[in-house]
Each structure stands twice: as C-alpha cells, then as structure tokens.
Coordinates of C-alpha atoms (C1' of nucleotides) in Angstrom, one line a residue:
Chain A
M16 CA 149.1 77.4 107.2
L17 CA 146.6 79.1 104.8
V18 CA 143.6 77.4 106.6
K19 CA 144.6 79.6 109.8
D20 CA 144.9 82.8 108.0
Q21 CA 141.0 82.5 106.7
T22 CA 139.6 82.3 110.1
A23 CA 141.2 85.7 111.0
T24 CA 139.2 87.3 108.0
F25 CA 135.5 85.9 109.7
H26 CA 136.2 87.8 112.7
D27 CA 133.3 90.2 111.6
C28 CA 130.2 88.5 111.5
A29 CA 128.4 91.4 109.2
E30 CA 130.8 90.2 106.5
C31 CA 130.6 86.2 107.5
P32 CA 130.2 84.2 103.6
I33 CA 127.2 81.7 105.2
R34 CA 125.7 85.3 107.4
H35 CA 122.5 84.6 105.8
R36 CA 122.3 80.3 106.1
A37 CA 122.9 79.7 108.5
V38 CA 122.0 79.3 112.4
C39 CA 122.4 83.1 112.7
A40 CA 120.3 83.9 109.5
R41 CA 117.7 85.4 111.1
C42 CA 119.7 87.5 114.2
D43 CA 119.5 91.0 113.9
A44 CA 122.7 93.6 114.9
D45 CA 122.2 93.2 118.7
E46 CA 121.9 89.3 118.6
L47 CA 124.4 89.1 116.2
E48 CA 126.6 91.0 118.6
L49 CA 125.8 88.5 121.7
L50 CA 126.7 85.7 119.2
E51 CA 129.9 87.4 118.4
G52 CA 130.5 87.3 122.1
I53 CA 130.8 83.5 121.9
K54 CA 131.9 82.6 118.9
Y55 CA 135.5 81.5 118.0
Y56 CA 136.8 79.2 114.9
R57 CA 138.6 76.3 114.1
S58 CA 140.6 74.9 111.7
Y59 CA 140.6 71.1 110.7
E60 CA 142.7 70.0 107.6
A61 CA 140.7 67.0 105.4
G62 CA 140.5 63.4 106.5
Q63 CA 141.3 65.0 111.0
R64 CA 138.0 64.5 113.1
I65 CA 136.1 66.4 114.5
I66 CA 133.8 64.4 116.9
W67 CA 133.8 61.2 117.5
S68 CA 130.2 59.5 118.5
G69 CA 129.9 58.7 122.1
D70 CA 132.2 61.8 122.9
R71 CA 131.2 64.2 125.1
M72 CA 129.9 67.3 123.1
E73 CA 131.7 70.5 124.3
F74 CA 130.4 72.5 121.2
V75 CA 128.1 73.0 118.2
G76 CA 128.6 75.3 115.7
S77 CA 128.4 76.1 111.6
V78 CA 130.2 74.5 109.0
V79 CA 131.5 78.1 107.1
S80 CA 134.4 76.5 104.5
G81 CA 134.9 73.2 102.6
I82 CA 132.9 69.9 103.7
A83 CA 132.3 67.5 106.4
S84 CA 130.5 63.9 106.6
L85 CA 128.6 62.6 109.6
T86 CA 128.9 58.4 109.7
Q87 CA 127.7 55.7 112.1
T88 CA 129.6 52.2 111.9
M89 CA 128.7 49.6 113.1
E90 CA 130.9 46.9 115.8
D91 CA 131.8 45.6 112.6
G92 CA 133.4 47.8 110.6
R93 CA 130.5 48.5 108.3
T94 CA 130.3 51.9 107.6
Q95 CA 127.3 54.4 106.4
M96 CA 127.5 58.1 106.1
V97 CA 124.2 60.1 107.2
G98 CA 124.8 63.4 106.3
L99 CA 127.3 65.8 104.6
L100 CA 128.0 68.7 106.0
L101 CA 128.1 71.6 103.7
P102 CA 128.9 75.2 104.5
S103 CA 125.9 76.8 106.8
D104 CA 124.7 73.5 107.8
F105 CA 124.7 73.0 111.9
V106 CA 126.7 70.7 113.9
G107 CA 125.9 69.3 117.2
R108 CA 122.4 68.9 119.3
P109 CA 121.0 71.2 121.9
G110 CA 120.2 69.7 125.1
R111 CA 122.7 66.7 124.1
A112 CA 125.6 65.4 126.2
E113 CA 127.1 62.7 124.0
A114 CA 127.4 63.5 120.3
A115 CA 125.4 60.2 118.1
Y116 CA 127.3 60.6 115.3
D117 CA 131.4 60.7 113.7
V118 CA 131.6 63.9 112.0
V119 CA 135.3 64.0 109.8
A120 CA 136.1 66.7 107.9
T121 CA 136.8 65.7 104.2
T122 CA 138.2 68.7 103.1
D123 CA 140.1 70.8 104.7
L124 CA 137.4 72.8 106.8
V125 CA 136.9 75.9 109.1
M126 CA 133.6 76.0 111.5
C127 CA 132.5 78.6 113.8
C128 CA 132.0 77.5 117.3
F129 CA 130.0 78.0 120.3
R130 CA 130.1 76.4 123.6
K131 CA 127.7 74.7 124.7
K132 CA 125.8 76.3 127.8
P133 CA 126.1 79.5 126.3
F134 CA 124.7 78.2 123.4
E135 CA 121.4 76.7 125.0
Q136 CA 120.9 79.9 127.1
L137 CA 120.9 82.0 124.1
M138 CA 118.9 80.3 122.5
E139 CA 116.6 80.1 125.5
T140 CA 116.6 84.3 124.9
T141 CA 116.9 84.6 121.5
P142 CA 113.6 82.8 119.5
H143 CA 115.4 84.0 116.0
I144 CA 118.2 80.9 116.6
A145 CA 115.6 78.8 118.1
Q146 CA 113.4 79.5 114.8
R147 CA 115.9 79.1 112.3
L148 CA 117.6 76.4 114.0
L149 CA 114.0 74.7 113.7
Q150 CA 113.6 75.4 109.9
M151 CA 117.4 73.7 109.0
T152 CA 116.7 70.7 111.3
L153 CA 113.5 70.1 108.6
D154 CA 115.5 70.5 106.2
E155 CA 117.8 68.3 107.1
L156 CA 115.0 66.1 107.8
D157 CA 113.6 65.7 104.5
A158 CA 117.1 65.6 102.9
A159 CA 117.4 61.9 105.6
R160 CA 113.9 60.5 104.1
E161 CA 115.1 61.7 100.9
W162 CA 118.0 59.5 100.7
M163 CA 116.4 56.6 102.9
L164 CA 114.6 56.5 98.8
V165 CA 117.7 56.0 97.6
L166 CA 119.5 54.1 100.1
G167 CA 116.2 51.5 99.9
R168 CA 114.7 51.1 96.6
K169 CA 117.1 52.8 93.6
T170 CA 119.4 50.2 92.3
A171 CA 123.2 51.4 91.9
R172 CA 123.7 53.3 88.4
E173 CA 120.6 55.7 90.4
K174 CA 122.0 55.8 92.7
I175 CA 125.4 57.5 92.2
A176 CA 123.4 59.5 89.4
S177 CA 121.1 61.0 92.6
L178 CA 124.4 61.5 94.6
L179 CA 125.6 63.5 91.4
A180 CA 122.6 65.5 90.5
I181 CA 122.8 66.8 94.1
I182 CA 126.3 67.9 94.3
G183 CA 125.8 69.3 90.7
R184 CA 122.4 70.8 91.6
R185 CA 123.9 72.7 94.7
D186 CA 127.0 73.5 93.5
T187 CA 125.6 75.6 90.5
S188 CA 122.5 77.1 92.9
L189 CA 126.1 78.5 94.5
H190 CA 127.3 80.2 90.8
M191 CA 124.3 81.1 88.5
G192 CA 120.9 79.9 88.1
K193 CA 120.8 78.5 84.5
L194 CA 120.2 74.7 84.8
S195 CA 119.9 71.5 82.7
E196 CA 123.0 73.2 80.4
R197 CA 126.1 71.9 81.1
V198 CA 127.1 71.6 84.6
T199 CA 130.5 71.3 86.3
F200 CA 132.4 70.0 88.9
D201 CA 134.3 68.7 91.6
L202 CA 133.7 65.8 93.5
P203 CA 134.7 66.4 97.1
L204 CA 134.4 62.6 97.9
T205 CA 137.1 59.8 97.1
R206 CA 134.8 56.3 96.0
E207 CA 134.7 55.2 99.5
A208 CA 133.0 57.9 100.8
M209 CA 131.0 58.3 97.8
A210 CA 130.5 54.2 98.3
D211 CA 129.7 54.8 102.4
Y212 CA 126.9 57.2 101.3
L213 CA 125.2 55.3 99.0
G214 CA 125.6 52.1 100.3
L215 CA 127.8 50.6 98.1
T216 CA 131.8 49.3 97.9
L217 CA 133.4 50.8 96.0
E218 CA 134.2 48.9 93.2
T219 CA 130.5 49.4 92.5
V220 CA 130.9 53.0 92.3
S221 CA 134.2 52.7 90.4
R222 CA 132.3 50.5 87.5
Q223 CA 128.9 52.8 87.7
M224 CA 130.7 55.8 87.0
T225 CA 132.6 53.9 84.6
A226 CA 129.0 53.0 82.9
L227 CA 127.4 56.1 83.3
K228 CA 130.6 58.1 81.2
K229 CA 130.8 55.2 78.4
D230 CA 126.6 56.2 78.3
G231 CA 127.5 60.1 77.5
V232 CA 125.6 61.0 80.2
I233 CA 128.9 62.4 82.7
E234 CA 132.2 62.9 81.1
L235 CA 135.1 62.5 83.3
E236 CA 138.7 65.0 83.7
G237 CA 140.9 63.6 85.8
K238 CA 138.8 61.0 88.4
R239 CA 137.7 64.3 90.4
H240 CA 136.3 66.3 88.0
V241 CA 132.9 65.8 86.2
V242 CA 131.1 67.4 83.5
V243 CA 127.7 66.7 83.0
P244 CA 126.4 68.1 79.5
D245 CA 122.4 67.6 80.2
M246 CA 121.5 67.7 83.7
D247 CA 117.4 66.7 82.8
R248 CA 119.3 63.2 81.5
L249 CA 121.7 63.0 84.9
L250 CA 118.2 63.4 86.6
A251 CA 116.3 60.6 84.4
E252 CA 119.4 58.4 85.3
A253 CA 118.5 59.0 88.9
G254 CA 114.7 58.1 88.6
D255 CA 113.5 61.4 90.1
D256 CA 110.7 62.6 88.3
S257 CA 113.1 65.9 87.6
D258 CA 111.3 67.9 90.4
G259 CA 113.3 69.1 93.6
G260 CA 115.3 67.1 95.6
L261 CA 117.1 67.3 98.4
L262 CA 119.0 70.2 100.1
D263 CA 116.6 73.1 98.9
Chain B
M18 CA 81.2 54.1 115.1
L19 CA 83.8 53.2 117.4
V20 CA 86.2 55.4 116.3
K21 CA 84.6 58.3 116.5
D22 CA 82.9 58.0 120.0
Q23 CA 86.7 57.6 121.2
T24 CA 87.0 61.1 120.2
A25 CA 84.5 62.2 122.0
T26 CA 86.8 61.5 125.0
F27 CA 89.6 63.6 124.3
H28 CA 87.6 67.3 124.5
D29 CA 89.7 68.2 127.0
C30 CA 93.7 68.7 126.9
A31 CA 94.3 68.0 130.9
E32 CA 93.2 64.0 130.7
C33 CA 94.1 63.5 126.4
P34 CA 96.8 60.5 126.4
I35 CA 99.2 62.0 124.7
R36 CA 99.4 65.1 126.5
H37 CA 102.9 65.2 128.1
R38 CA 104.3 64.4 124.8
A39 CA 103.3 65.9 122.3
V40 CA 103.8 69.9 120.4
C41 CA 101.8 70.4 123.5
A42 CA 104.0 68.9 125.8
R43 CA 105.7 72.0 127.5
C44 CA 102.7 74.0 126.9
D45 CA 101.0 75.6 130.3
A46 CA 97.2 76.0 131.4
D47 CA 96.8 78.8 129.2
E48 CA 98.5 78.1 126.3
L49 CA 96.5 75.0 126.4
E50 CA 93.3 76.8 126.3
L51 CA 94.8 78.5 123.0
L52 CA 95.6 75.3 121.4
E53 CA 91.8 74.5 122.4
G54 CA 90.5 77.0 120.8
I55 CA 91.2 76.3 117.6
K56 CA 91.9 72.1 117.4
Y57 CA 89.2 69.6 116.3
Y58 CA 89.0 65.5 115.5
R59 CA 89.3 63.8 112.8
S60 CA 89.5 59.4 112.9
Y61 CA 90.6 57.9 109.9
E62 CA 89.7 54.2 109.3
A63 CA 92.5 51.5 108.2
G64 CA 94.0 52.0 105.0
Q65 CA 92.6 55.3 104.6
R66 CA 95.2 58.1 103.0
I67 CA 95.1 61.2 105.0
I68 CA 97.5 63.1 103.0
W69 CA 98.8 63.0 99.4
S70 CA 102.1 64.4 98.5
G71 CA 101.9 67.2 96.5
D72 CA 99.0 68.1 98.0
R73 CA 98.1 71.7 99.8
M74 CA 98.0 71.2 102.9
E75 CA 95.4 73.0 105.2
F76 CA 96.2 71.5 108.8
V77 CA 98.8 69.9 111.2
G78 CA 98.2 67.9 114.1
S79 CA 99.3 64.7 116.3
V80 CA 98.5 61.0 116.1
V81 CA 96.2 60.6 119.3
S82 CA 96.0 56.8 118.3
G83 CA 96.6 54.3 116.2
I84 CA 99.9 54.3 113.6
A85 CA 100.1 56.3 110.1
S86 CA 103.1 55.7 107.9
L87 CA 105.1 58.4 105.7
T88 CA 106.0 57.0 102.2
Q89 CA 106.9 58.4 99.4
T90 CA 106.4 56.6 95.0
M91 CA 108.9 56.7 92.3
E92 CA 107.1 56.9 88.7
D93 CA 107.7 53.3 88.7
G94 CA 105.8 52.5 91.5
R95 CA 108.9 51.0 93.9
T96 CA 108.0 53.1 97.4
Q97 CA 109.7 53.1 100.2
M98 CA 108.5 54.3 104.0
V99 CA 110.4 56.7 105.2
G100 CA 108.4 57.1 108.8
L101 CA 106.2 55.3 110.9
L102 CA 103.9 57.7 113.3
L103 CA 102.7 56.8 116.8
P104 CA 100.6 58.1 119.2
S105 CA 101.9 61.8 120.0
D106 CA 104.5 62.1 116.3
F107 CA 103.7 65.4 115.1
V108 CA 102.2 65.7 111.2
G109 CA 103.1 68.6 108.5
R110 CA 105.7 71.1 108.6
P111 CA 104.8 74.6 109.7
G112 CA 106.1 76.8 106.6
R113 CA 105.6 74.5 104.7
A114 CA 102.9 75.0 102.2
E115 CA 103.1 71.5 100.0
A116 CA 103.1 68.2 101.3
A117 CA 105.7 66.2 100.8
Y118 CA 105.5 63.1 101.8
D119 CA 102.2 60.3 101.4
V120 CA 100.6 59.5 105.1
V121 CA 98.2 56.6 105.3
A122 CA 96.7 55.8 108.0
T123 CA 98.0 51.8 108.8
T124 CA 95.8 51.1 111.7
D125 CA 92.0 52.9 112.6
L126 CA 93.6 56.5 113.9
V127 CA 92.6 59.6 115.5
M128 CA 94.3 62.9 114.8
C129 CA 94.1 66.1 116.7
C130 CA 94.7 68.5 114.4
F131 CA 94.9 72.9 114.3
R132 CA 94.2 74.4 111.3
K133 CA 97.5 75.9 109.5
K134 CA 97.5 79.0 109.3
P135 CA 96.5 80.3 113.0
F136 CA 98.5 76.7 114.2
E137 CA 102.0 78.8 112.5
Q138 CA 100.7 82.5 114.3
L139 CA 100.4 80.9 117.9
M140 CA 103.7 79.1 117.2
E141 CA 104.8 82.6 116.8
T142 CA 103.9 84.0 120.3
T143 CA 104.0 80.9 122.1
P144 CA 108.1 79.5 122.1
H145 CA 107.1 76.4 124.5
I146 CA 105.5 75.1 121.1
A147 CA 108.7 75.9 119.0
Q148 CA 110.5 74.8 121.4
R149 CA 109.1 71.5 121.9
L150 CA 108.9 70.4 118.3
L151 CA 112.3 71.7 117.9
Q152 CA 113.5 68.8 120.2
M153 CA 110.6 66.2 118.5
T154 CA 112.8 67.4 115.1
L155 CA 115.6 66.2 116.1
D156 CA 114.3 62.8 117.3
E157 CA 112.8 62.4 113.9
L158 CA 115.9 63.4 112.3
D159 CA 118.3 60.6 114.7
A160 CA 115.9 58.4 114.0
A161 CA 115.8 59.0 110.2
R162 CA 119.9 58.8 110.1
E163 CA 119.6 55.5 112.2
W164 CA 117.6 53.9 110.1
M165 CA 119.9 55.0 107.0
L166 CA 122.3 52.8 108.6
V167 CA 119.5 49.9 108.5
L168 CA 118.8 50.8 104.7
G169 CA 121.9 51.4 103.3
R170 CA 124.6 48.1 105.6
K171 CA 122.3 45.7 106.7
T172 CA 121.1 42.1 105.9
A173 CA 118.0 41.1 105.1
R174 CA 118.0 39.2 108.8
E175 CA 119.5 42.3 110.2
K176 CA 117.0 44.5 109.1
I177 CA 113.8 42.9 110.3
A178 CA 115.2 41.9 113.5
S179 CA 115.7 46.3 113.8
L180 CA 112.2 46.0 113.1
L181 CA 110.9 43.7 115.4
A182 CA 113.2 45.8 117.8
I183 CA 112.6 49.0 117.5
I184 CA 108.2 47.9 117.5
G185 CA 109.1 45.6 120.8
R186 CA 111.1 48.2 122.9
R187 CA 108.5 51.1 121.9
D188 CA 105.8 48.1 123.2
T189 CA 107.1 47.4 126.4
S190 CA 108.4 51.2 127.3
L191 CA 105.1 51.4 127.4
H192 CA 103.5 48.9 129.7
M193 CA 106.4 47.9 131.7
G194 CA 110.4 48.8 132.1
K195 CA 112.2 45.0 132.2
L196 CA 113.2 44.4 129.0
S197 CA 115.9 41.5 128.2
E198 CA 112.6 39.2 129.2
R199 CA 110.2 37.7 127.2
V200 CA 108.6 40.6 124.7
T201 CA 105.3 40.2 123.3
F202 CA 103.6 42.7 121.1
D203 CA 101.3 42.7 117.7
L204 CA 102.9 43.7 114.2
P205 CA 100.2 46.8 112.9
L206 CA 102.3 46.0 109.7
T207 CA 101.5 43.7 106.8
R208 CA 104.6 42.1 104.9
E209 CA 104.3 44.7 102.4
A210 CA 104.3 47.5 104.5
M211 CA 107.2 45.8 106.6
A212 CA 109.4 45.0 103.3
D213 CA 108.1 48.9 102.2
Y214 CA 110.1 50.2 105.3
L215 CA 113.3 48.3 104.9
G216 CA 113.6 48.4 101.4
L217 CA 113.1 44.8 100.2
T218 CA 110.4 42.8 98.9
L219 CA 107.6 41.1 101.2
E220 CA 109.0 37.9 99.7
T221 CA 112.2 38.4 101.5
V222 CA 110.4 39.7 104.4
S223 CA 108.2 36.3 104.6
R224 CA 111.2 34.4 103.9
Q225 CA 113.5 36.0 107.1
M226 CA 110.5 36.4 109.5
T227 CA 110.1 32.0 108.9
A228 CA 114.0 31.7 109.3
L229 CA 114.1 34.1 112.5
K230 CA 111.5 31.8 113.9
K231 CA 113.2 28.7 112.5
D232 CA 116.3 29.8 114.9
G233 CA 114.6 30.4 117.7
V234 CA 114.8 34.0 118.1
I235 CA 111.0 34.2 118.0
E236 CA 107.8 33.0 117.8
L237 CA 104.6 33.6 116.1
E238 CA 101.2 32.9 117.3
G239 CA 98.8 33.6 113.4
K240 CA 100.7 35.8 111.5
R241 CA 100.4 39.4 113.2
H242 CA 101.1 37.8 117.0
V243 CA 105.1 38.1 117.7
V244 CA 106.7 36.7 120.7
V245 CA 110.7 37.6 121.7
P246 CA 111.8 34.9 124.6
D247 CA 115.7 37.2 124.4
M248 CA 115.7 40.4 123.6
D249 CA 119.1 40.3 124.1
R250 CA 119.2 38.2 120.9
L251 CA 117.3 40.0 119.4
L252 CA 119.4 43.2 119.7
A253 CA 122.2 41.1 118.5
E254 CA 120.2 39.9 115.2
A255 CA 120.3 43.2 114.5
G256 CA 123.3 43.9 114.6
D257 CA 123.3 46.5 117.3
D258 CA 125.9 46.7 120.2
S259 CA 122.9 46.8 122.5
D260 CA 122.7 50.2 123.1
G261 CA 119.9 52.4 122.5
G262 CA 118.8 52.2 118.5
L263 CA 115.5 54.4 117.6
L264 CA 113.1 56.2 119.1
D265 CA 114.3 57.2 122.5
Chain C
dC20 C1' 162.2 56.8 90.3
dG21 C1' 159.5 55.0 92.9
dC22 C1' 156.2 54.3 96.5
dA23 C1' 151.6 54.9 98.6
dG24 C1' 146.8 55.5 97.7
dA25 C1' 143.3 56.1 94.7
dA26 C1' 140.8 53.7 91.2
dT27 C1' 139.9 50.6 87.4
dT28 C1' 139.2 45.8 86.0
dG29 C1' 138.4 41.1 86.0
dA30 C1' 136.1 36.1 88.5
dT31 C1' 133.5 34.5 90.6
dA32 C1' 130.5 34.0 95.1
dC33 C1' 126.3 34.8 96.8
dA34 C1' 121.9 37.2 98.9
dT35 C1' 118.2 39.0 96.9
dC36 C1' 115.0 39.4 93.5
dT37 C1' 111.2 37.9 90.1
dC38 C1' 107.8 34.9 88.8
dA39 C1' 105.0 31.4 89.3
dA40 C1' 102.7 28.4 92.8
dG41 C1' 100.1 26.9 96.6
dC42 C1' 98.7 27.6 101.3
dT43 C1' 95.4 29.5 105.4
dG44 C1' 92.1 31.8 108.2
dG45 C1' 88.1 34.5 108.5
dG46 C1' 84.4 36.1 106.3
dT47 C1' 80.2 35.8 102.8
dG48 C1' 76.0 34.1 100.9
dG49 C1' 73.6 30.4 98.9
Chain D
dC8 C1' 76.0 24.9 107.6
dC9 C1' 78.6 24.6 104.3
dA10 C1' 81.5 25.9 100.0
dC11 C1' 84.0 29.3 98.5
dC12 C1' 86.6 33.6 97.8
dC13 C1' 90.3 36.4 98.6
dA14 C1' 93.5 38.8 100.9
dG15 C1' 97.7 38.3 102.9
dC16 C1' 101.2 35.2 103.4
dT17 C1' 103.9 31.3 102.5
dT18 C1' 107.2 28.7 99.7
dG19 C1' 109.9 27.3 95.7
dA20 C1' 113.0 27.8 91.2
dG21 C1' 116.0 30.6 88.8
dA22 C1' 117.7 35.1 87.5
dT23 C1' 120.1 39.0 88.4
dG24 C1' 122.6 42.3 91.2
dT25 C1' 126.2 43.9 93.6
dA26 C1' 129.6 42.1 96.9
dT27 C1' 133.8 39.5 96.9
dC28 C1' 138.6 38.4 96.1
dA29 C1' 142.5 39.3 93.7
dA30 C1' 145.1 41.7 90.4
dT31 C1' 147.1 45.6 87.7
dT32 C1' 146.9 50.8 86.5
dC33 C1' 146.9 55.2 87.6
dT34 C1' 148.4 60.1 89.5
dG35 C1' 150.8 62.6 92.9
dC36 C1' 154.8 63.5 95.4
dG37 C1' 158.6 63.0 98.6

DNA sequence: CGCAGAATTGATACATCTCAAGCTGGGTGG
DNA sequence: CCACCCAGCTTGAGATGTATCAATTCTGCG
C-alpha cells in the first residue's frame, strides 16, 4: 500500500517533514536520538478511527501527514468536532490514562508515535520537549477559544466563511506568502464533517456554500476544490476584522 | 478598602489560599522564595477591566480570590466569553507580547502578579513552574473543548443546565464532597454574563431559568441564589451522561 | 450500467432572537 | 421615611434563521 511505503522514507528524524514544527522542534541532535529510540510509525486509512474516547491511551504522537479530527459525541448522537489535527499537531495527553475524545482519520494519515510511558519519562529529563509542548498547547488553547466565538456568536454564513478562511490561510502559508490574492485549495472535509465542526446541519452547510458561490465570494470546481478570488472579501464575510485568526 | 486589607494577609506564600493549586503548586521552598521576590498583589473592583485585548502585557499572574472573565468581542459588538477565571487560575501567556482577550473582573478580585520578563526567566530555570503551567494549560484546553460541545450542539435549556452544573460542582467540591444531594450556591454572573458565556441572549437565559424553576429542576431565592434539589436531575437536563464535565 | 455515498434543493416546523413593555429591589436624595 | 430612580431582570408578541423531513441530482466506481 502506498501509505506504508511513505513511512519508510521518514526513518531519519533529520529529514522528517515536520521536524521543525512538531513537539520535537526544539530538540538538538542528542535529544532527537533519544526520541528516535522510542518512536514508531503507524498508518491509517481515511475514515479509520485512531482512538476511542474513554479508551486507555498507550501512545502519544504527532501527525506526520494527512488530517485527523477530534470529536465529542452525546448519547443521542449529536457530535461536535473540537479540533482539527494537521501535520505536526500532537495527539494525546501526557499524564492522563484515558482518551477524552474520539480521534478519526479524515484523510489517509501517517502518525509518528511514542509509547506513553517512555515519552513521559523523556519529558521529565528533556526540558526542550516540555517547553515545546507547552507552546503548542497554548496555541491550541487560543485556537479553541477563537472557535468558541465562531460557535457561539456567528451566523451560518459567517461560520462557513470562517472555516474556509482558516483552511485557505493554512494552505497558503505552506505554499507561498502572498495573501489577499487568488487562493486555491481542496476541502479535506465532507459537508457533514464541516457541519460537525461548525455546529450546523449538513443541509445548512450546503445551502450556505451555494449562497457564497452565487454571491461570488468563492468559486467551486467540483464539490471539493475551492477558489477564493478575494481573500479579504472572504475574511469580511467571516466577520473577522482581517487580523490574524486561528493557527498562527 | 476591605479588599486592600486582605492582600496584606497573603504576604507569605506558605499561607496563600491557592498555594497548592496555582502555577506555583509544585514549587519547593527555595523556588517559592524566588517567586516571592518578584510577586506583588493587585486588587480590582467588580466590573473593572484588568486587561484590554491587543494591549501590551507587562505582567502575568494568578487569581487569588474573586472571579474574572475572558471575553472576545466582534466589531459590531457581539461578545463571547471564552473563559471563566477562578481562584488559582493563571492569567497571561508567557512568550507573547500582546493580550489576545479582554479580562474583566466579574466580582471584586485579588491577583498575585509577576512582571512578565522575570517570570519568563524564572520559568527557564525552574522546571516545576513550566511543568505545572503545562498541566494547567492542558486542563484549560479540555475545558474549552467541553465548552465547544455546549456552544455548538446543546439547546438553550441544556446550556443553562450545563452552566449551573459547572458552578454547582465547583462550589461543592470546595466545601464538602457529597454530591447528588441538595446543592446550594450563589450565581457570580449576571444574566447578561451568562448569555455571553452560553452564546444566547439575556432574554433567552431568563426564560430558561424560569422554565427550569417551574419544572422543579432548580429553586431560586432572589435572582442570584440557586438551590439544586437533585444534582443528577440537573446533569440529566444538561445532556451529560453524568460522568465528569469540565474542571476536573 | 447501475449502484451507493455525497451533495443539493424544497417545504415546513420550531427554537431562539428581536423589539418593546413592565417589573423588582436596593440605594439615594429630598 | 417616603418617593423616586435605575440596573438587573422578567414577560410578551412577532420576526427570522436554522433544523427537520423528504425528494432529487450528482459523482465516482465496481
């Protein structure tokens, strides 16, 4: 399987695509070697569940490639996505035995895993890891709070625009720097996943996508490929005062 | 002023009421002494703004007594509370120059402050502080994500019940341990603040409070004093499967 | 070809918002 | 001590945005 083959190419941390953004970002060569000793790769297919809420967690790790989602579900089936895990994002919580959320692979996914115990021990002796993890956790907390504003106070149209803006911005920051020009990306989420993220129904997501298209805020090629002719316009629709948003 | 007098009594960290829960919880006597060297107390009156979003942060610190709220505001005035700061909670983000949120004193408040620079330096050399801060940040992240479910998927009635359950649980865990018995507490929030927390209007909050009262889920003495005859009933109304919620 | 999952579109129901009056209780000044 | 005032709260009637239920239409794929 293609995904399996990819993993082989990451064996050396020095050449890892997320080397400078993940939890190991601050580690020097010596520390990296210690991490290499306890790491292993795992691949998942799109749709596969990685972790069940309430399960015992035997590992923590980083997303290397692909996208996963953190979700919570109520007894009656209502679900809310509470996090989008992108390459370099950390999964799992040191010091906690059981998972608090479901983690599901949204696309095909590769993770760099560490068994939990050894990782926790390493954290005690390697301040660089704990420091980086603190930084990343603070960033995630900011993103979560930004998202609370979206969930609590924005209209359906603004919610969609906000989501598109995040994804668009992230994709662009990876490629080149020029914003507020024509931006193009693929939606990694189904309408249903978008609805779960935004606290809407998939019908409402669909209607608002159509409306944004009709108003010229976005263009659609197929269902998943999005073109944003004017990023500032999109940000205005999102209700953002064009300053930074999530995920800096 | 009464609040001023109180601060005098906290001069010694060893006798501080939040000694074992705040960011200094893991510090030993030596480390505490270093912290004492850079700390100072500040008092605020109910309603006073502690920090403006976008302002330069010159200090970080812990809430010693009272309650504060973290809020975000959109240009058109819509506001969303993104955090409730209780005694022992940490304010500010080491490594960031500007505040991302407004912080407002909900009740009269005392804070234990550290100038930001010295605190950051101390963090570098004192793993116990960084470790504790990581733990607290992870807890806050969990609370924020729990709240995303409330904002995104719960009905107005469930939202109110959820908020009352959190406040009730916290108050009880401070006093005695026996839950699911009669629980009593004062609401530290106005209806408007509740609305800002829950992503509702204050009219809807008021109506749902009335409805919960009429249905016997809660009793009200005056506007602010709440009696919960059956905590399990309240949790059921919140849509929680009676397991833990926020703020463990 | 035809099926299945994903997405769109339509008609209607309903929860919450909005706008507009009143109410309540604690504090202030005459 | 009373009358008034005002912030906080409650209640009402109607408007509106989103959910719900129900068909279709699309799209990729075996």
